[in-house]
mmCIF file of C-alpha atoms in Angstrom:
data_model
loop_
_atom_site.group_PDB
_atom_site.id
_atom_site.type_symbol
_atom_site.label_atom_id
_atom_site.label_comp_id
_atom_site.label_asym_id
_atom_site.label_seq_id
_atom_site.Cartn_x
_atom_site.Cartn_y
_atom_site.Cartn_z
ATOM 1 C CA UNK A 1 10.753 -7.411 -34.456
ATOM 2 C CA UNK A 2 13.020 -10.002 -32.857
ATOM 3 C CA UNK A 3 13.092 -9.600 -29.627
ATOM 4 C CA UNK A 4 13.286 -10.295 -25.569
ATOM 5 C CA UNK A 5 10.512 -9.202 -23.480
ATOM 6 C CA UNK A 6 10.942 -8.703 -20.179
ATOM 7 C CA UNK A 7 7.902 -7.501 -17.340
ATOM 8 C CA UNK A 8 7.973 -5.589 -15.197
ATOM 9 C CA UNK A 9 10.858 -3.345 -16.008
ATOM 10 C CA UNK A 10 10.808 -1.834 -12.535
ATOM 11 C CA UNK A 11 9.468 -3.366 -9.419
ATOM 12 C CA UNK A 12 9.422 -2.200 -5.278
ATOM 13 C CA UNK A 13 8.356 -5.003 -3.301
ATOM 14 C CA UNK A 14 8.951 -6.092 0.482
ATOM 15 C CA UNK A 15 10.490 -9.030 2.086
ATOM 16 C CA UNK A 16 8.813 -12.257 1.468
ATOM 17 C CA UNK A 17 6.012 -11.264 -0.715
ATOM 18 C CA UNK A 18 6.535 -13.397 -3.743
ATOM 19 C CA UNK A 19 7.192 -12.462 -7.277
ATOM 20 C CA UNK A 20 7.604 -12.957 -10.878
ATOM 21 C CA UNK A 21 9.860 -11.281 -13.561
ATOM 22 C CA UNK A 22 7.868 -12.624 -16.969
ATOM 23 C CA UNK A 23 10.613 -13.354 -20.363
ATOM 24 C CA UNK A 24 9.172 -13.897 -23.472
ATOM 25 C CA UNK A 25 10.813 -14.305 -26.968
ATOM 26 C CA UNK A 26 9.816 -14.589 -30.391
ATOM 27 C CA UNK A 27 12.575 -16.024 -32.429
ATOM 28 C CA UNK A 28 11.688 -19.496 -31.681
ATOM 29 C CA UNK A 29 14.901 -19.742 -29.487
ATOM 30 C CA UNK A 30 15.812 -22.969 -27.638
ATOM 31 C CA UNK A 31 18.258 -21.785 -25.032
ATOM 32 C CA UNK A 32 17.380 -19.428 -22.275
ATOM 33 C CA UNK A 33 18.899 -18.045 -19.123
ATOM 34 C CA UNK A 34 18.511 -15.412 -16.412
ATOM 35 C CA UNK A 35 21.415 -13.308 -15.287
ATOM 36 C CA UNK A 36 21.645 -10.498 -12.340
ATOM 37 C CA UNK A 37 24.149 -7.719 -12.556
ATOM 38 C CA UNK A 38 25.348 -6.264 -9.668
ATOM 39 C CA UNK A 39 28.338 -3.321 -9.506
ATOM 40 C CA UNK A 40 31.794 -4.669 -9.441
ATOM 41 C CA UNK A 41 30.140 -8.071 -10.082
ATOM 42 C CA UNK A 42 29.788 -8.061 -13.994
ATOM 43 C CA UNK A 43 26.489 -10.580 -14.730
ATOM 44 C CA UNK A 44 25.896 -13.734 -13.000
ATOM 45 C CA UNK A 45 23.970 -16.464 -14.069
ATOM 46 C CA UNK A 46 21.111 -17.584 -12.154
ATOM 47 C CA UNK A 47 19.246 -20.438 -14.156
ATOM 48 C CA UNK A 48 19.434 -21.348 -17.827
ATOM 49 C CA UNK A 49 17.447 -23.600 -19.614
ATOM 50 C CA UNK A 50 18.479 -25.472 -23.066
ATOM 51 C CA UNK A 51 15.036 -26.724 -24.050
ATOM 52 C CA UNK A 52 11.463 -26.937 -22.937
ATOM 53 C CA UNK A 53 11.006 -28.649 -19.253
ATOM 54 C CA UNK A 54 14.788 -28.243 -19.306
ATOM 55 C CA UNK A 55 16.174 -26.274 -16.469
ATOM 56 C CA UNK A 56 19.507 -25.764 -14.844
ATOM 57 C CA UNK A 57 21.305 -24.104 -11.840
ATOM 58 C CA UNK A 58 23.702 -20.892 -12.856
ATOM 59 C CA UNK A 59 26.406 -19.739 -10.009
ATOM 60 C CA UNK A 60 23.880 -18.070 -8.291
ATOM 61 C CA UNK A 61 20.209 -20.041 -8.214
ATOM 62 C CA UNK A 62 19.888 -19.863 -4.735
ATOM 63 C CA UNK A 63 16.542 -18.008 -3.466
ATOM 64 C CA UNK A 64 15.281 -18.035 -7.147
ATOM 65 C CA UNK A 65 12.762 -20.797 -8.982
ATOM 66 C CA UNK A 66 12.166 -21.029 -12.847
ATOM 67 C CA UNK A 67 9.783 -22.701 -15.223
ATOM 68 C CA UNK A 68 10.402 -23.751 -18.853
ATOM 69 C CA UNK A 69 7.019 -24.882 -20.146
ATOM 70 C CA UNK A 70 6.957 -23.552 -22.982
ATOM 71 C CA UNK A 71 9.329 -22.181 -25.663
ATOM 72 C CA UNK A 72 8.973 -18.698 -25.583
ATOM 73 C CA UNK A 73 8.550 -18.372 -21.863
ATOM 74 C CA UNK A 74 11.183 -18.302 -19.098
ATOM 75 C CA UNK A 75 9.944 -16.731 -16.099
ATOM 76 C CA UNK A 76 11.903 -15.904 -12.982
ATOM 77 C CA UNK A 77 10.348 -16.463 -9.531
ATOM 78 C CA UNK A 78 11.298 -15.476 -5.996
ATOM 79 C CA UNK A 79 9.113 -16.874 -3.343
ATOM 80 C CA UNK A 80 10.485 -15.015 -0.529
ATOM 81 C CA UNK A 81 12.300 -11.994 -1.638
ATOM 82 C CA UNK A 82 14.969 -10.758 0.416
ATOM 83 C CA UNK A 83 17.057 -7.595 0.514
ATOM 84 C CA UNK A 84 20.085 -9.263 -1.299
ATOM 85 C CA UNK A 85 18.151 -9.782 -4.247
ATOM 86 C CA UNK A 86 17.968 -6.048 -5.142
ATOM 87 C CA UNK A 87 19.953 -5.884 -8.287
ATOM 88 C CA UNK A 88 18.977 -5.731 -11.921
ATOM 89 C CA UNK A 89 17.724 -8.738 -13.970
ATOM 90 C CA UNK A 90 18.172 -9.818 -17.499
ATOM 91 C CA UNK A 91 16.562 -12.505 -19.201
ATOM 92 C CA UNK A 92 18.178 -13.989 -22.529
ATOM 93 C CA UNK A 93 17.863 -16.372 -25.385
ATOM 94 C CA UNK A 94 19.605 -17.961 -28.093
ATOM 95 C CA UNK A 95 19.497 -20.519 -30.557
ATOM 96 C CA UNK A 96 21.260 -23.668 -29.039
ATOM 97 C CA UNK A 97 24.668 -24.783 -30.624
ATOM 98 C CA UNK A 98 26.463 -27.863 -28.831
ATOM 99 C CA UNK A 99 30.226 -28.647 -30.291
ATOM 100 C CA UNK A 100 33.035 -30.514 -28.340
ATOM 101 C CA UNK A 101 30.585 -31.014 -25.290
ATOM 102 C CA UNK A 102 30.501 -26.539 -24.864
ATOM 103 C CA UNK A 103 27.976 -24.035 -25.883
ATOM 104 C CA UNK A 104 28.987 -22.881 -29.161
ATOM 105 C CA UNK A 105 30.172 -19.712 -29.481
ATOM 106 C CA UNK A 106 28.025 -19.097 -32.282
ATOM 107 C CA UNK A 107 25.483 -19.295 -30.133
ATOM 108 C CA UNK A 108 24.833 -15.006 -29.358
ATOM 109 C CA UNK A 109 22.573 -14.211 -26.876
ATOM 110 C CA UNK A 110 19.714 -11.846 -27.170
ATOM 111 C CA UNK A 111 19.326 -9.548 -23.962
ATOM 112 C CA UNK A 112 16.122 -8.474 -22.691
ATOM 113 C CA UNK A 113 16.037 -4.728 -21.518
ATOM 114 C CA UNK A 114 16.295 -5.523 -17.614
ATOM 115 C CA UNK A 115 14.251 -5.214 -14.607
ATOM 116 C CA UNK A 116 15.332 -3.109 -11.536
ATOM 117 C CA UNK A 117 14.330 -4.763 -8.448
ATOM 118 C CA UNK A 118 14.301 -3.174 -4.918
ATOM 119 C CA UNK A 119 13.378 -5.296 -2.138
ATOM 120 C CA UNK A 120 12.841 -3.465 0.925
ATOM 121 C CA UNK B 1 36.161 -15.590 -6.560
ATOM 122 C CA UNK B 2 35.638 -14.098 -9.948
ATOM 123 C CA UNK B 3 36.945 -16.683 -12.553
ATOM 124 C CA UNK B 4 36.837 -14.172 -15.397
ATOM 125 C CA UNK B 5 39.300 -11.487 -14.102
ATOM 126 C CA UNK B 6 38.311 -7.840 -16.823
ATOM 127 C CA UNK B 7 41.042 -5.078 -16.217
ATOM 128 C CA UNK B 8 40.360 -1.967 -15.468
ATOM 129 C CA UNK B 9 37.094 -1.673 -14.004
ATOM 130 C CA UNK B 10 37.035 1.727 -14.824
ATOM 131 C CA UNK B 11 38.532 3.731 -18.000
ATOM 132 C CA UNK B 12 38.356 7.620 -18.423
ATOM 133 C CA UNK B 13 40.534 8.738 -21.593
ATOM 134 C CA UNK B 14 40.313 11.647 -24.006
ATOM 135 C CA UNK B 15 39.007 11.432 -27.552
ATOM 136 C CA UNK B 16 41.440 9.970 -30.205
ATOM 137 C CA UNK B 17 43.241 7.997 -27.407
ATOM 138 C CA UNK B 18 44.230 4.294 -27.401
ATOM 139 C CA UNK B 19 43.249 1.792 -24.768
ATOM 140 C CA UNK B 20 43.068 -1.765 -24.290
ATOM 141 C CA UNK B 21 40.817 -3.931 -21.993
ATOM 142 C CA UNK B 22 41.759 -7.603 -20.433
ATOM 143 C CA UNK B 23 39.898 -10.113 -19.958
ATOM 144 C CA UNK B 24 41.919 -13.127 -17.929
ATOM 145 C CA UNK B 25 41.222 -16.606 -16.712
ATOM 146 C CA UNK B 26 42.942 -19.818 -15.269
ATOM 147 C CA UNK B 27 40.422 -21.838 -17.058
ATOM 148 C CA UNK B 28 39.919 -22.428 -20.384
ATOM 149 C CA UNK B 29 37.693 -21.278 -22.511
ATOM 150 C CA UNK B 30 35.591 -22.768 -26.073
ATOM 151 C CA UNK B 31 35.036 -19.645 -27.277
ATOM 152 C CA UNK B 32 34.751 -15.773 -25.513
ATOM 153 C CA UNK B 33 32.293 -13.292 -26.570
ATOM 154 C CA UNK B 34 32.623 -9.361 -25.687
ATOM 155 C CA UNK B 35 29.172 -7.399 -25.536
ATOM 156 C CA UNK B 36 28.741 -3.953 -25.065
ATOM 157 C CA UNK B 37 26.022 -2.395 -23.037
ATOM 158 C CA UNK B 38 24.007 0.442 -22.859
ATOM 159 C CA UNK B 39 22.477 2.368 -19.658
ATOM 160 C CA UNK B 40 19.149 0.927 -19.194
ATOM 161 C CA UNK B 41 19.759 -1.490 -21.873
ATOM 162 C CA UNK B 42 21.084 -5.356 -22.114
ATOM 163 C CA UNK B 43 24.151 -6.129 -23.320
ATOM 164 C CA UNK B 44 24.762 -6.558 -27.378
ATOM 165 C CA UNK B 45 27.158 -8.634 -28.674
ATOM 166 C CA UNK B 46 30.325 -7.448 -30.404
ATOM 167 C CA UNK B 47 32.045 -10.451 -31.361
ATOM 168 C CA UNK B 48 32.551 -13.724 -31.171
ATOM 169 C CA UNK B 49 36.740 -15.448 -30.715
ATOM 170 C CA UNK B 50 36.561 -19.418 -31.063
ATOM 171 C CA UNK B 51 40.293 -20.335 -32.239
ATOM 172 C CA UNK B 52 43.420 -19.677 -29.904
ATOM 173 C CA UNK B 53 45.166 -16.801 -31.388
ATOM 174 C CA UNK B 54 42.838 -15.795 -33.485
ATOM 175 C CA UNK B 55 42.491 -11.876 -34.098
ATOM 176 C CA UNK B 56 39.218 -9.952 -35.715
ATOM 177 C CA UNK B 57 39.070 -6.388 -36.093
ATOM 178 C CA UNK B 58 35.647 -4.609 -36.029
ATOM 179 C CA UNK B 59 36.052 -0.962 -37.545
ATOM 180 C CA UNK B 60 38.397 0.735 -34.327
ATOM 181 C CA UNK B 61 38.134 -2.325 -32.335
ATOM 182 C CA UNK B 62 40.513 -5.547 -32.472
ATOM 183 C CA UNK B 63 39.555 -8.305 -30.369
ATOM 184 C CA UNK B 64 42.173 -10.845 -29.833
ATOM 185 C CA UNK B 65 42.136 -14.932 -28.196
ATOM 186 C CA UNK B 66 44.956 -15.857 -26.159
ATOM 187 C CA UNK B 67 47.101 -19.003 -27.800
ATOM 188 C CA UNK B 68 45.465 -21.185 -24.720
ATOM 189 C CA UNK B 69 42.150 -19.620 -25.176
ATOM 190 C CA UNK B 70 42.257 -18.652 -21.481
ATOM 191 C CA UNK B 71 42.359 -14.885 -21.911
ATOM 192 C CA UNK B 72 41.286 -11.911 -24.013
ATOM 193 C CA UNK B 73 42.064 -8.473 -25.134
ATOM 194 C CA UNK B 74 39.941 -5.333 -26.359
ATOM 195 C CA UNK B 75 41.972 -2.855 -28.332
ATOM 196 C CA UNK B 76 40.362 0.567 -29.242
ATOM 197 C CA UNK B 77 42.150 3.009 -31.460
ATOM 198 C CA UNK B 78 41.288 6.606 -31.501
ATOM 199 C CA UNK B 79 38.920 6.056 -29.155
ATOM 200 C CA UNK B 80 35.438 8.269 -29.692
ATOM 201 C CA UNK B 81 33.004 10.078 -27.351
ATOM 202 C CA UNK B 82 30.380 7.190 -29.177
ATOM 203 C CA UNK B 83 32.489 4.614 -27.373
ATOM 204 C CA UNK B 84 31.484 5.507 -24.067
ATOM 205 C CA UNK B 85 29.807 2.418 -22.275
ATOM 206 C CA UNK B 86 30.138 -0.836 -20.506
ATOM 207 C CA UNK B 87 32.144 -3.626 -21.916
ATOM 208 C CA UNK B 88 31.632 -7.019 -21.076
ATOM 209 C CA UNK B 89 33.867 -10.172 -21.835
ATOM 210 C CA UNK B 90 32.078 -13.485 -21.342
ATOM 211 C CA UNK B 91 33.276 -16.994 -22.063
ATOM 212 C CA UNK B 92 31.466 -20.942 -22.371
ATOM 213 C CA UNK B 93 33.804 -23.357 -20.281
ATOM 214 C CA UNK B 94 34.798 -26.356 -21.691
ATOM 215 C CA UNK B 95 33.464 -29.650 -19.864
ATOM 216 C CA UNK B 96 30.285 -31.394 -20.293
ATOM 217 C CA UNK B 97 29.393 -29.967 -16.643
ATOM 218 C CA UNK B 98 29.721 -26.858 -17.705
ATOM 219 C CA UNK B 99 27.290 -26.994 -20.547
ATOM 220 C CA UNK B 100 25.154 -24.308 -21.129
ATOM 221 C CA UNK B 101 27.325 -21.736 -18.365
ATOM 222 C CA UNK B 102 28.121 -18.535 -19.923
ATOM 223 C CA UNK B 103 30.823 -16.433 -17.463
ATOM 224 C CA UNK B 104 31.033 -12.472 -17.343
ATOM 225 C CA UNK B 105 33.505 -10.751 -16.447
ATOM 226 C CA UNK B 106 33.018 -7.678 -14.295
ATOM 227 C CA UNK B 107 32.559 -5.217 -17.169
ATOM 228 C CA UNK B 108 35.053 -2.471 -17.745
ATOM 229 C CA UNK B 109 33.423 1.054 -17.890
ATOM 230 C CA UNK B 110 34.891 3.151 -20.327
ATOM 231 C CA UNK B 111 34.408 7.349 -20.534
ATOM 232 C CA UNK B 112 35.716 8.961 -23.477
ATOM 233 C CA UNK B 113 36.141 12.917 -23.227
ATOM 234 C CA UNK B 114 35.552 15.304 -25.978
#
């Protein structure tokens, strides 16, 4: 089944002990991105990534780190979690569609199920 | 400063009612996208708008593309109890900065009554 993985769903953790959300696909997707959704905020992108060693900064990358080594993976790292990072996370992929300079809009993302973070 | 402005944030109507969502921005847009989500779920995709003006029509649902593809609309008709969720516009900008960035707007929850 085609699909976004994302680990762990749920997670408690305190203030500065660092983390990692795991995303994994399996449709051979190029394009990848982390988002946060917050209440009145809609989603906000934190990182994407177009390719492999290919990263770049959403609206919102600050107090997060990502890796793109390989294809399928795209995880999400806080080094020093902080309270304002409590929100839920979804990871997302695509194939990769450039025309006139923009992101296609045939490109359609594929969510992952989300992770609920609390940092305390 | 939210650059995709989605009207109303929150939507409570009876079933068989009407209702139409916004979705409005100062900047241009390549294409917009509207997903629908789930609780404890990601967001799906509903459809995809690429050309100004353009109108598609999914079953109950007609999603339209402003003429200067900087603004959106969600029309349900006899709206369903099965239609309950969040609604999500999202656009790409335009620009080769902006490659890759995929806006949201705030989501629009929607409650349909029996």
């Amino acid at each position: 089944e085609a699909q976004v993985t994302q680990n762990p769903r749920y997670l408690i953790t305190v203030t500065g002990k660092k983390l990692t959300v795991t995303c994994s696909q399996n449709m051979n997707h190029e394009y990848m991105s982390w988002y946060r959704q917050d209440p009145g905020l809609g989603l906000r992108q934190i990182y994407y990534s177009m390719n492999v060693e290919v990263t770049d900064k959403g609206d919102v990358p600050e107090g997060y780190k990502v890796s793109r080594k390989e294809k399928r993976n795209f995880p999400l790292i806080l080094e020093s979690p902080s309270p304002n990072q409590t929100s839920l996370y979804f990871c997302a992929s695509s194939l990769y569609r450039i025309k006139n300079r923009s992101l296609s809009g045939a490109n359609v993302l594929t969510f992952g199920a989300g992770s609920r973070l609390t940092v305390l | 400063t939210q650059l995709l402005e989605q009207s109303p944030q929150f939507l409570s109507i009876q079933e068989g009612e009407n209702l139409t969502v916004y979705c409005n921005s100062s900047s241009v847009f390549s294409s917009l996208q509207w997903y629908r989500q789930e609780p404890g779920e990601g967001p799906v995709l509903l459809v995809t708008v690429v050309t100004g003006g353009e109108v598609k029509k999914l079953k109950r649902l007609t999603f339209q593309f402003g003429d200067a593809r900087k603004d959106s609309s969600l029309h349900i008709t006899a709206a369903q109890p099965g239609d309950t969720g969040l609604y999500l516009c999202a656009g790409y900008l335009t620009g080769s900065g902006n490659t890759g960035k995929l806006i949201f707007g705030q989501g629009t929850t929607l409650q349909v009554k029996p």
